[in-house]
Short mmCIF file of C-alpha atoms in Angstrom, two decimals:
data_model
loop_
_atom_site.label_atom_id
_atom_site.label_comp_id
_atom_site.label_asym_id
_atom_site.label_seq_id
_atom_site.Cartn_x
_atom_site.Cartn_y
_atom_site.Cartn_z
CA MET C 295 12.90 17.17 -1.33
CA ALA C 296 9.92 19.53 -1.45
CA ILE C 297 6.56 17.97 -2.17
CA LEU C 298 3.88 20.05 -3.85
CA ALA C 299 0.42 19.88 -2.38
CA PRO C 300 -2.17 18.67 -4.91
CA ALA C 301 -3.42 21.45 -7.16
CA ALA C 302 -7.07 22.36 -7.34
CA ALA C 303 -9.07 20.29 -9.79
CA PRO C 304 -9.14 21.85 -13.27
CA PRO C 305 -12.51 23.04 -14.65
CA ALA C 306 -14.58 20.66 -16.71
CA PRO C 307 -13.40 20.73 -20.36
CA SER C 308 -15.44 22.53 -23.03
CA PRO C 309 -15.71 20.91 -26.48
CA ASN C 310 -13.43 22.37 -29.15
CA ALA C 311 -15.97 23.28 -31.85
CA ALA C 312 -13.35 24.97 -34.04
CA MET C 313 -11.25 21.84 -34.52
CA ARG C 314 -14.39 19.75 -35.06
CA GLU C 315 -15.44 22.15 -37.82
CA LEU C 316 -12.01 21.98 -39.43
CA ARG C 317 -12.19 18.18 -39.53
CA GLY C 318 -15.32 18.43 -41.67
CA ASP C 319 -16.36 15.13 -43.25
CA LEU C 320 -13.07 13.39 -42.50
CA SER C 321 -13.11 10.62 -39.90
CA PRO C 322 -10.93 11.19 -36.81
CA ALA C 323 -8.45 8.64 -38.19
CA GLU C 324 -8.30 10.36 -41.58
CA PHE C 325 -7.84 13.76 -39.93
CA ALA C 326 -5.03 12.34 -37.77
CA THR C 327 -3.32 10.95 -40.87
CA ALA C 328 -3.45 14.38 -42.52
CA ILE C 329 -1.88 15.97 -39.43
CA ARG C 330 0.93 13.39 -39.33
CA ARG C 331 1.59 13.98 -43.04
CA ALA C 332 1.80 17.74 -42.45
CA ALA C 333 4.19 17.16 -39.54
CA ARG C 334 6.56 15.22 -41.76
CA GLU C 335 6.59 18.13 -44.22
CA ILE C 336 8.29 20.33 -41.59
CA GLY C 337 10.41 17.60 -39.99
CA GLU C 338 8.22 17.15 -36.88
CA HIS C 339 7.11 13.85 -35.38
CA VAL C 340 3.72 13.70 -33.64
CA SER C 341 1.94 10.51 -32.59
CA CYS C 342 -1.44 11.77 -33.72
CA ASP C 343 -4.23 9.19 -33.92
CA ALA C 344 -8.02 9.10 -33.71
CA ARG C 345 -7.89 9.04 -29.91
CA TYR C 346 -5.86 12.26 -29.83
CA ILE C 347 -8.36 13.95 -32.17
CA GLY C 348 -11.16 12.81 -29.86
CA ARG C 349 -9.40 14.34 -26.86
CA VAL C 350 -8.87 17.62 -28.74
CA GLU C 351 -12.49 17.85 -29.84
CA ALA C 352 -13.73 16.96 -26.34
CA GLY C 353 -11.67 19.84 -24.93
CA GLU C 354 -9.46 17.58 -22.81
CA ILE C 355 -6.38 19.06 -24.49
CA ARG C 356 -6.70 22.74 -23.63
CA CYS C 357 -3.44 23.68 -25.35
CA PRO C 358 -1.27 21.47 -27.60
CA ASN C 359 2.41 20.92 -26.89
CA TYR C 360 4.98 22.83 -28.91
CA ALA C 361 5.39 20.12 -31.57
CA TYR C 362 1.66 20.04 -32.31
CA GLU C 363 1.53 23.85 -32.23
CA ARG C 364 4.18 24.05 -34.95
CA VAL C 365 2.27 21.53 -37.06
CA PHE C 366 -1.05 23.36 -36.61
CA ARG C 367 0.56 26.69 -37.55
CA HIS C 368 1.99 25.00 -40.67
CA ILE C 369 -1.44 23.71 -41.68
CA TRP C 370 -3.36 26.89 -40.76
CA PRO C 371 -0.79 29.70 -40.94
CA ASP C 372 -3.39 32.45 -40.66
CA ARG C 373 -4.90 31.12 -37.42
CA SER C 374 -3.74 31.47 -33.82
CA LEU C 375 -4.17 28.75 -31.20
CA GLU C 376 -7.18 30.67 -29.89
CA ASP C 377 -8.67 30.65 -33.41
CA LEU C 378 -8.27 26.87 -33.37
CA GLY C 379 -10.28 26.62 -30.15
CA PHE C 380 -7.39 26.24 -27.68
CA SER C 381 -6.66 28.22 -24.54
CA PRO C 382 -3.60 30.47 -24.33
CA ARG C 383 -0.56 28.57 -23.10
CA THR C 384 -0.15 31.00 -20.20
CA ASP C 385 -3.67 30.18 -18.97
CA VAL C 386 -3.06 26.44 -19.15
CA ARG C 387 0.20 26.71 -17.24
CA ARG C 388 -1.22 29.04 -14.59
CA ARG C 389 -1.95 26.94 -11.49
CA PRO C 390 -3.03 27.98 -7.97
CA SER C 391 -0.14 28.52 -5.58
CA ALA C 392 0.81 25.32 -3.81
CA GLN C 393 2.02 24.90 -0.27
CA ARG C 394 5.47 23.40 -0.06
CA THR C 395 6.09 21.02 2.80
CA PRO C 396 9.63 19.75 3.33
CA GLN C 397 9.72 15.97 3.42
CA PRO C 398 12.60 13.56 3.91
CA GLN C 399 13.68 11.87 0.71
CA ALA C 400 12.02 8.48 0.36
CA GLN C 401 14.13 5.36 0.22
CA ALA C 402 14.23 3.65 -3.16
CA GLN C 403 11.79 0.78 -3.37
CA PRO C 404 13.38 -2.55 -4.35
CA HIS C 405 10.13 -3.88 -5.79
CA PRO C 406 7.13 -2.27 -7.55
CA ARG C 407 4.19 -1.48 -5.30
CA PRO C 408 0.62 -2.77 -5.89
CA LEU C 409 -1.43 -1.16 -8.66
CA ALA C 410 -3.63 0.62 -6.14
CA ARG C 411 -1.19 3.48 -6.79
CA PHE C 412 -2.80 4.01 -10.20
CA ASP C 413 -5.60 5.77 -8.32
CA ALA C 414 -3.32 7.75 -6.06
CA ALA C 415 -2.25 10.57 -8.38
CA PRO C 416 -4.61 13.14 -9.90
CA HIS C 417 -5.15 12.91 -13.65
CA HIS C 418 -4.04 15.98 -15.64
CA PRO C 419 -5.31 15.55 -19.22
CA ASP C 420 -3.60 18.60 -20.76
CA GLU C 421 -1.14 17.68 -23.48
CA GLU C 422 1.41 20.14 -22.04
CA ASN C 423 1.47 18.11 -18.81
CA ASP C 424 2.02 14.93 -20.82
CA ASP C 425 4.97 16.62 -22.54
CA VAL C 426 6.53 17.41 -19.14
CA ARG C 427 6.08 13.81 -18.04
CA ARG C 428 7.67 12.59 -21.26
CA ARG C 429 10.79 14.67 -20.64
CA THR C 430 11.13 13.37 -17.09
CA PHE C 431 10.42 9.85 -18.29
CA LEU C 432 13.24 9.91 -20.84
CA SER C 433 15.77 11.48 -18.49
CA GLY C 434 14.96 9.67 -15.26
CA GLY C 435 15.26 5.99 -16.14
CA PRO C 436 13.34 3.24 -14.31
CA THR C 437 12.80 5.40 -11.21
CA ALA C 438 10.97 8.00 -13.28
CA LEU C 439 8.90 5.28 -14.94
CA ALA C 440 7.89 3.92 -11.54
CA SER C 441 6.80 7.42 -10.55
CA VAL C 442 4.76 7.84 -13.73
CA LEU C 443 3.04 4.52 -13.17
CA GLY C 444 2.35 5.49 -9.57
CA LEU C 445 4.16 2.37 -8.31
CA ASP C 446 6.62 4.07 -5.98
CA ALA C 447 4.35 6.27 -3.88
CA PRO C 448 2.93 5.43 -0.44
CA ALA C 449 -0.69 4.31 -0.45
CA GLY C 450 -3.05 7.24 -0.89
CA ALA C 451 -0.26 9.75 -1.51
CA ALA C 452 -0.30 12.19 -4.41
CA VAL C 453 2.53 11.67 -6.88
CA PRO C 454 4.34 15.04 -7.26
CA ARG C 455 4.28 16.63 -10.69
CA PRO C 456 7.84 16.87 -12.04
CA ALA C 457 9.35 20.20 -13.05
CA PRO C 458 10.09 20.72 -16.76
CA LEU C 459 13.52 19.51 -17.83
CA PRO C 460 15.41 20.07 -21.10
CA LEU C 461 14.67 17.25 -23.53
CA PRO C 462 17.88 15.20 -23.81
CA ALA C 463 19.01 12.92 -26.58
CA PRO C 464 17.24 9.54 -26.62
CA ARG C 465 18.63 7.38 -23.85
CA LYS C 466 19.32 3.69 -23.72
CA VAL C 467 16.31 1.56 -22.84
CA GLY C 468 17.13 -1.71 -21.15
CA ALA C 469 15.65 -4.73 -19.42
CA ALA C 470 14.86 -2.80 -16.22
CA ASP C 471 12.56 -0.44 -18.13
CA VAL C 472 10.75 -3.34 -19.80
CA ARG C 473 10.29 -5.13 -16.48
CA LEU C 474 8.52 -2.11 -15.02
CA VAL C 475 6.07 -2.02 -17.94
CA GLU C 476 5.51 -5.78 -17.62
CA GLN C 477 4.83 -5.31 -13.91
CA ALA C 478 2.29 -2.60 -14.72
CA VAL C 479 0.45 -5.01 -17.03
CA ARG C 480 0.31 -7.66 -14.29
CA GLU C 481 -0.88 -5.20 -11.66
CA ILE C 482 -3.64 -3.89 -13.95
CA ARG C 483 -4.95 -7.41 -14.44
CA LEU C 484 -4.84 -8.23 -10.74
CA ALA C 485 -6.63 -5.04 -9.76
CA ASP C 486 -9.23 -5.51 -12.49
CA ASP C 487 -9.99 -9.05 -11.27
CA VAL C 488 -10.83 -7.62 -7.87
CA HIS C 489 -12.24 -4.15 -8.47
CA GLY C 490 -13.34 -3.81 -12.10
CA ALA C 491 -12.25 -1.22 -14.63
CA ASP C 492 -13.83 2.12 -13.81
CA SER C 493 -11.23 3.30 -11.29
CA LEU C 494 -8.25 2.10 -13.35
CA PHE C 495 -8.87 3.26 -16.89
CA GLU C 496 -7.51 6.81 -16.82
CA ARG C 497 -4.33 6.01 -14.87
CA ALA C 498 -3.58 2.93 -16.96
CA GLY C 499 -4.02 5.03 -20.11
CA GLN C 500 -1.29 7.39 -18.90
CA SER C 501 1.01 4.43 -18.37
CA LEU C 502 0.35 3.21 -21.90
CA ARG C 503 1.29 6.56 -23.40
CA HIS C 504 4.59 6.53 -21.55
CA ALA C 505 5.32 2.94 -22.56
CA TYR C 506 5.00 4.02 -26.19
CA VAL C 507 7.36 6.92 -25.50
CA LEU C 508 9.97 4.33 -24.52
CA LEU C 509 9.23 2.37 -27.66
CA ASN C 510 9.18 5.30 -30.06
CA GLU C 511 11.89 7.58 -28.65
CA GLY C 512 14.37 5.29 -26.88
CA GLU C 513 17.44 3.43 -28.08
CA TYR C 514 17.63 -0.31 -27.47
CA SER C 515 18.92 -3.62 -28.70
CA LEU C 516 16.92 -5.83 -31.08
CA THR C 517 16.09 -8.21 -28.21
CA THR C 518 14.83 -5.35 -26.02
CA GLU C 519 12.84 -3.92 -28.93
CA ARG C 520 10.89 -7.14 -29.47
CA ARG C 521 10.22 -7.55 -25.77
CA LEU C 522 9.17 -3.91 -25.40
CA GLN C 523 6.88 -4.12 -28.44
CA SER C 524 5.13 -7.17 -27.03
CA THR C 525 4.80 -5.60 -23.59
CA ALA C 526 3.49 -2.29 -24.93
CA GLY C 527 0.98 -4.24 -27.03
CA GLU C 528 -0.18 -6.22 -23.98
CA LEU C 529 -0.55 -2.96 -22.06
CA ALA C 530 -2.64 -1.52 -24.92
CA ILE C 531 -4.88 -4.59 -24.75
CA SER C 532 -5.24 -4.22 -20.98
CA VAL C 533 -6.22 -0.57 -21.32
CA GLY C 534 -8.61 -1.54 -24.11
CA TRP C 535 -10.25 -4.08 -21.83
CA LEU C 536 -10.59 -1.47 -19.07
CA ALA C 537 -12.31 0.78 -21.63
CA HIS C 538 -14.60 -2.09 -22.64
CA ASP C 539 -15.58 -2.89 -19.06
CA SER C 540 -16.19 0.83 -18.47
CA ASN C 541 -18.58 0.92 -21.47
CA ARG C 542 -16.15 3.09 -23.47
CA LEU C 543 -16.52 0.82 -26.48
CA GLY C 544 -15.14 3.28 -29.02
CA ASP C 545 -12.02 3.80 -26.93
CA ALA C 546 -11.61 0.04 -26.54
CA ARG C 547 -11.76 -0.43 -30.30
CA SER C 548 -9.05 2.21 -30.77
CA PHE C 549 -6.73 0.64 -28.19
CA TYR C 550 -7.16 -2.80 -29.76
CA ALA C 551 -6.34 -1.36 -33.19
CA GLU C 552 -3.18 0.12 -31.71
CA ALA C 553 -2.25 -3.23 -30.16
CA LEU C 554 -2.90 -5.05 -33.44
CA ALA C 555 -0.63 -2.65 -35.33
CA THR C 556 2.08 -3.29 -32.74
CA ALA C 557 1.62 -7.07 -33.07
CA ARG C 558 1.86 -6.90 -36.85
CA MET C 559 5.00 -4.73 -36.78
CA ALA C 560 6.61 -7.09 -34.27
CA ASN C 561 5.44 -10.21 -36.15
CA ASP C 562 4.13 -11.43 -32.77
CA ALA C 563 1.50 -14.14 -33.33
CA ALA C 564 0.72 -14.50 -29.60
CA LEU C 565 -0.02 -10.79 -29.24
CA GLU C 566 -2.09 -10.84 -32.43
CA ALA C 567 -4.18 -13.76 -31.15
CA HIS C 568 -4.78 -11.90 -27.88
CA VAL C 569 -5.93 -8.76 -29.72
CA PHE C 570 -8.37 -10.74 -31.87
CA CYS C 571 -9.69 -12.58 -28.82
CA ASN C 572 -10.55 -9.32 -27.05
CA SER C 573 -11.80 -7.69 -30.26
CA ALA C 574 -14.25 -10.55 -30.78
CA PHE C 575 -15.63 -10.08 -27.26
CA LEU C 576 -15.93 -6.32 -27.81
CA ALA C 577 -17.72 -6.78 -31.15
CA ARG C 578 -20.18 -9.18 -29.55
CA ASP C 579 -21.00 -6.72 -26.76
CA ALA C 580 -21.31 -3.91 -29.33
CA GLY C 581 -23.90 -5.94 -31.28
CA ARG C 582 -21.65 -6.71 -34.27
CA PRO C 583 -21.84 -10.52 -34.45
CA ARG C 584 -20.24 -10.95 -37.88
CA GLU C 585 -17.28 -8.85 -36.82
CA ALA C 586 -17.06 -10.97 -33.66
CA LEU C 587 -16.97 -14.09 -35.82
CA ARG C 588 -14.26 -12.74 -38.11
CA ALA C 589 -12.12 -11.65 -35.18
CA ALA C 590 -12.49 -15.00 -33.39
CA GLN C 591 -11.59 -16.92 -36.55
CA ALA C 592 -8.61 -14.65 -37.25
CA GLY C 593 -7.47 -15.23 -33.68
CA GLN C 594 -7.63 -18.99 -34.15
CA SER C 595 -5.54 -18.65 -37.30
CA ALA C 596 -2.93 -16.57 -35.45
CA ALA C 597 -2.86 -19.04 -32.53
CA ARG C 598 -2.62 -22.19 -34.65
CA ASN C 599 1.12 -22.67 -34.09
CA LEU C 600 1.31 -21.45 -30.49
CA ASP C 601 0.72 -24.92 -28.94
CA SER C 602 -1.90 -23.63 -26.47
CA ASP C 603 -5.13 -25.64 -26.48
CA ARG C 604 -6.60 -23.35 -23.83
CA LEU C 605 -6.06 -20.29 -26.03
CA LEU C 606 -7.74 -22.06 -28.96
CA ALA C 607 -10.57 -23.08 -26.62
CA LEU C 608 -11.21 -19.47 -25.59
CA LEU C 609 -11.15 -18.32 -29.21
CA ALA C 610 -13.63 -21.09 -30.10
CA MET C 611 -15.88 -19.78 -27.31
CA ARG C 612 -15.64 -16.31 -28.82
CA GLU C 613 -16.71 -17.79 -32.15
CA ALA C 614 -19.62 -19.58 -30.49
CA GLY C 615 -20.76 -16.25 -29.04
CA GLY C 616 -20.85 -14.73 -32.51
CA TRP C 617 -22.86 -17.63 -33.93
CA ALA C 618 -25.30 -17.38 -31.01
CA LEU C 619 -25.97 -13.71 -31.70
CA LEU C 620 -26.67 -14.67 -35.32
CA HIS C 621 -29.12 -17.32 -33.99
CA ASP C 622 -27.28 -20.11 -35.80
CA ARG C 623 -27.71 -22.79 -33.18
CA GLY C 624 -25.98 -25.55 -35.17
CA ALA C 625 -22.81 -23.53 -35.77
CA CYS C 626 -22.83 -22.34 -32.16
CA GLU C 627 -23.06 -25.90 -30.81
CA ARG C 628 -20.22 -27.06 -33.09
CA ALA C 629 -18.02 -24.24 -31.83
CA LEU C 630 -18.95 -25.08 -28.21
CA THR C 631 -18.06 -28.73 -28.75
CA ARG C 632 -14.70 -27.77 -30.23
CA ALA C 633 -14.04 -25.38 -27.35
CA TYR C 634 -14.73 -28.01 -24.68
CA THR C 635 -12.65 -30.62 -26.49
CA LEU C 636 -9.69 -28.24 -26.49
CA PHE C 637 -10.33 -27.07 -22.93
CA ASP C 638 -10.42 -30.64 -21.60
CA ARG C 639 -6.87 -31.24 -22.86
CA GLY C 640 -5.77 -29.17 -19.90
CA GLU C 641 -3.24 -26.44 -19.25
CA CYS C 642 0.32 -26.36 -20.54
CA GLU C 643 3.41 -24.16 -20.32
CA ALA C 644 2.58 -22.51 -23.65
CA ASP C 645 -0.64 -20.99 -22.27
CA PRO C 646 -0.34 -17.18 -22.17
CA GLU C 647 0.03 -15.53 -18.77
CA TRP C 648 -3.02 -13.31 -19.37
CA MET C 649 -5.32 -16.37 -19.57
CA SER C 650 -5.29 -17.00 -15.81
CA PHE C 651 -8.99 -16.07 -15.68
CA PHE C 652 -10.00 -18.80 -18.15
CA GLY C 653 -10.98 -21.72 -15.99
CA GLU C 654 -14.10 -23.85 -15.55
CA ALA C 655 -16.08 -20.89 -14.20
CA GLU C 656 -15.30 -18.67 -17.18
CA ILE C 657 -16.08 -21.27 -19.83
CA ALA C 658 -19.39 -22.00 -18.09
CA GLY C 659 -20.17 -18.27 -17.99
CA LEU C 660 -19.38 -17.87 -21.69
CA GLU C 661 -21.57 -20.85 -22.54
CA ALA C 662 -24.39 -19.29 -20.51
CA GLN C 663 -24.14 -16.17 -22.64
CA CYS C 664 -24.47 -18.28 -25.78
CA TRP C 665 -27.64 -20.00 -24.55
CA ALA C 666 -29.10 -16.67 -23.45
CA ALA C 667 -28.50 -15.20 -26.93
CA LEU C 668 -30.28 -18.23 -28.39
CA GLY C 669 -33.22 -17.76 -25.99
CA GLU C 670 -32.53 -21.07 -24.21
CA TRP C 671 -33.12 -19.67 -20.72
CA ASP C 672 -33.08 -22.94 -18.76
CA GLN C 673 -29.67 -23.91 -20.07
CA ALA C 674 -28.42 -20.35 -19.69
CA SER C 675 -29.54 -20.25 -16.04
CA SER C 676 -27.98 -23.63 -15.31
CA ARG C 677 -24.58 -22.70 -16.74
CA ALA C 678 -24.58 -19.24 -15.11
CA GLY C 679 -25.29 -20.88 -11.75
CA GLN C 680 -22.38 -23.27 -12.31
CA ALA C 681 -20.12 -20.35 -13.17
CA ILE C 682 -20.92 -18.69 -9.83
CA ALA C 683 -20.35 -21.92 -7.89
CA LEU C 684 -17.02 -22.60 -9.63
CA GLN C 685 -15.60 -19.08 -9.48
CA GLU C 686 -12.55 -18.58 -7.28
CA PRO C 687 -13.17 -16.03 -4.49
CA HIS C 688 -10.54 -13.48 -5.58
CA PHE C 689 -12.24 -12.93 -8.97
CA VAL C 690 -14.77 -10.57 -7.38
CA ARG C 691 -15.66 -8.79 -10.61
CA ASN C 692 -16.45 -12.06 -12.36
CA ARG C 693 -18.63 -13.23 -9.48
CA ALA C 694 -20.61 -10.01 -9.79
CA LEU C 695 -20.78 -10.49 -13.58
CA TYR C 696 -22.06 -14.08 -13.43
CA THR C 697 -24.58 -13.16 -10.74
CA ALA C 698 -25.91 -10.29 -12.85
CA GLU C 699 -26.11 -12.66 -15.84
CA LEU C 700 -28.02 -15.21 -13.78
CA ALA C 701 -30.54 -12.53 -12.76
CA HIS C 702 -30.99 -11.73 -16.47
CA ASP C 703 -31.40 -15.40 -17.37
CA ARG C 704 -33.93 -16.03 -14.60
CA LEU C 705 -35.95 -13.10 -15.86
CA GLY C 706 -35.82 -14.62 -19.34
CA ARG C 707 -37.44 -17.73 -17.88
CA GLY C 708 -40.17 -15.58 -16.32
CA ASP C 709 -38.87 -16.31 -12.81
CA LEU C 710 -39.43 -12.95 -11.10
CA HIS C 711 -38.43 -14.22 -7.65
CA GLY C 712 -35.16 -15.73 -8.90
CA ALA C 713 -34.30 -12.69 -11.02
CA ALA C 714 -34.85 -10.36 -8.06
CA ALA C 715 -32.89 -12.53 -5.61
CA HIS C 716 -29.85 -12.81 -7.85
CA GLY C 717 -30.15 -9.16 -8.79
CA SER C 718 -29.94 -8.23 -5.11
CA ALA C 719 -26.90 -10.51 -4.70
CA ALA C 720 -25.18 -8.74 -7.60
CA VAL C 721 -26.04 -5.30 -6.20
CA ALA C 722 -24.44 -6.33 -2.90
CA LEU C 723 -21.12 -6.77 -4.76
CA LEU C 724 -21.21 -3.34 -6.39
CA GLY C 725 -19.54 -1.81 -3.35
CA GLU C 726 -16.43 -3.84 -4.18
CA VAL C 727 -16.62 -3.72 -7.99
CA ARG C 728 -16.54 -0.73 -10.32
CA SER C 729 -17.71 -1.92 -13.71
CA ALA C 730 -20.04 0.11 -15.91
CA ARG C 731 -20.75 -3.03 -17.92
CA ILE C 732 -22.09 -4.89 -14.87
CA ARG C 733 -24.05 -1.86 -13.72
CA GLY C 734 -25.56 -1.65 -17.19
CA MET C 735 -26.73 -5.27 -16.99
CA LEU C 736 -28.38 -4.61 -13.63
CA THR C 737 -29.95 -1.42 -14.95
CA ASP C 738 -31.59 -3.43 -17.73
CA THR C 739 -32.88 -6.05 -15.27
CA ALA C 740 -34.22 -3.37 -12.94
CA SER C 741 -36.03 -1.53 -15.73
CA ARG C 742 -37.73 -4.76 -16.82
CA LEU C 743 -38.79 -5.58 -13.26
CA ARG C 744 -40.25 -2.20 -12.34
CA GLY C 745 -43.68 -3.21 -13.55
CA HIS C 746 -43.70 -6.06 -11.00
CA ARG C 747 -43.03 -4.07 -7.86
CA ALA C 748 -45.95 -5.73 -6.11
CA VAL C 749 -43.78 -8.87 -5.74
CA ALA C 750 -41.92 -8.59 -2.42
CA GLU C 751 -38.57 -9.89 -3.73
CA VAL C 752 -38.75 -7.57 -6.73
CA ARG C 753 -39.51 -4.60 -4.49
CA ALA C 754 -36.51 -5.46 -2.28
CA PHE C 755 -34.21 -5.72 -5.30
CA LEU C 756 -35.39 -2.41 -6.76
CA ASP C 757 -34.89 -0.69 -3.39
CA ASP C 758 -31.38 -2.13 -3.15
CA TYR C 759 -30.60 -1.17 -6.72
CA ASP C 760 -31.93 2.39 -6.41
CA GLN C 761 -30.00 2.87 -3.19
CA ALA C 762 -26.76 1.63 -4.80
CA VAL C 763 -27.22 3.94 -7.81
CA ALA C 764 -27.92 6.93 -5.57
CA ALA C 765 -24.77 6.23 -3.56
#
């Protein structure tokens, strides 16, 4: 079949001031609710949420798809798409001519390929492109899903953009479709353990949108529905974590809210506990300790009947982190004691698959964060050092994280030499790891050390850091 050469990169988006003005004092979520209500008035269905409004106002959606256009014309009948700040549809569709190179048809792959393919295809943010993908997705079955996820292309190859197809009636969704989404979740986690989130977030977000197309527009049995709901929720959590690690905290919060709604609709306690676990971590990093506490405690309530001591241990560690930020040492120590008691009971078959990262290294690293928040720098340094020593080699991102934390803790002790040495060790891992969160930690350490450049180790670290940032 003919393969289209990659199109030229689209211009940087311009913010849509007109839609922002129309939103007025409404929050993005409230504005999205109003749009969905208007859609129902004319028999349309649009999955409008706060994230979609954010994309519109940022100019990422240059022209809405036909369903949204009908809704917008219903709400604002005297305004054209251009009046609403969008580009003409003909401009959005107009692409540079592509060279067509005949290629032999690829053999079907019996197994999904590694998630490295998430980075292979260019990202096209326009909503019209998403509509084309949705049509192909619904008509093409598991093979089309594999193409959307980027799991069936050779390494480094561009995934061809499908031609528009007539939208058929909803098709049957079966176990094969669900398995592909489950595989995507696993591959995201594996790639994140090694490389960090920055290079994965956009592609994984596309996969999430298409998973919800299956859920919202397919036909399936009750058993498949429950499994698909849980899998789509886990994928939303994974994308939320990628947003968190990329310092897109607002996006992460939105993805977790979406996953929580899915968990509640599916009555899935395990998924709900996972959402609250990640939400607690996000709230802690965002400087909202009471929210972190509430989320951790809600997670423990959801996990109470799941028979996983390790899950309860992690949620207790999340609670301890909230207490530490509130400087309540007694409550923090009680939560730590409870977490270690549960952790020491060992693993069991009921432990969720996503908890593979939670071993001795991780619990030591989380404890180090608690002591650092309490200003106990000696204990924080000791536990961060243990986390590095205990970490399995394939968790490259976590090794970089613990090393950056140790540099921070050494600086808290006033140990300039130790802070600089561990800072340099963390910088050396940045070539393998793409995590805005880790870079942010090193940026903070570097800024605090710049006044001590006369110290040889500090000077070496700052040179390494500045070189890595420039690269």
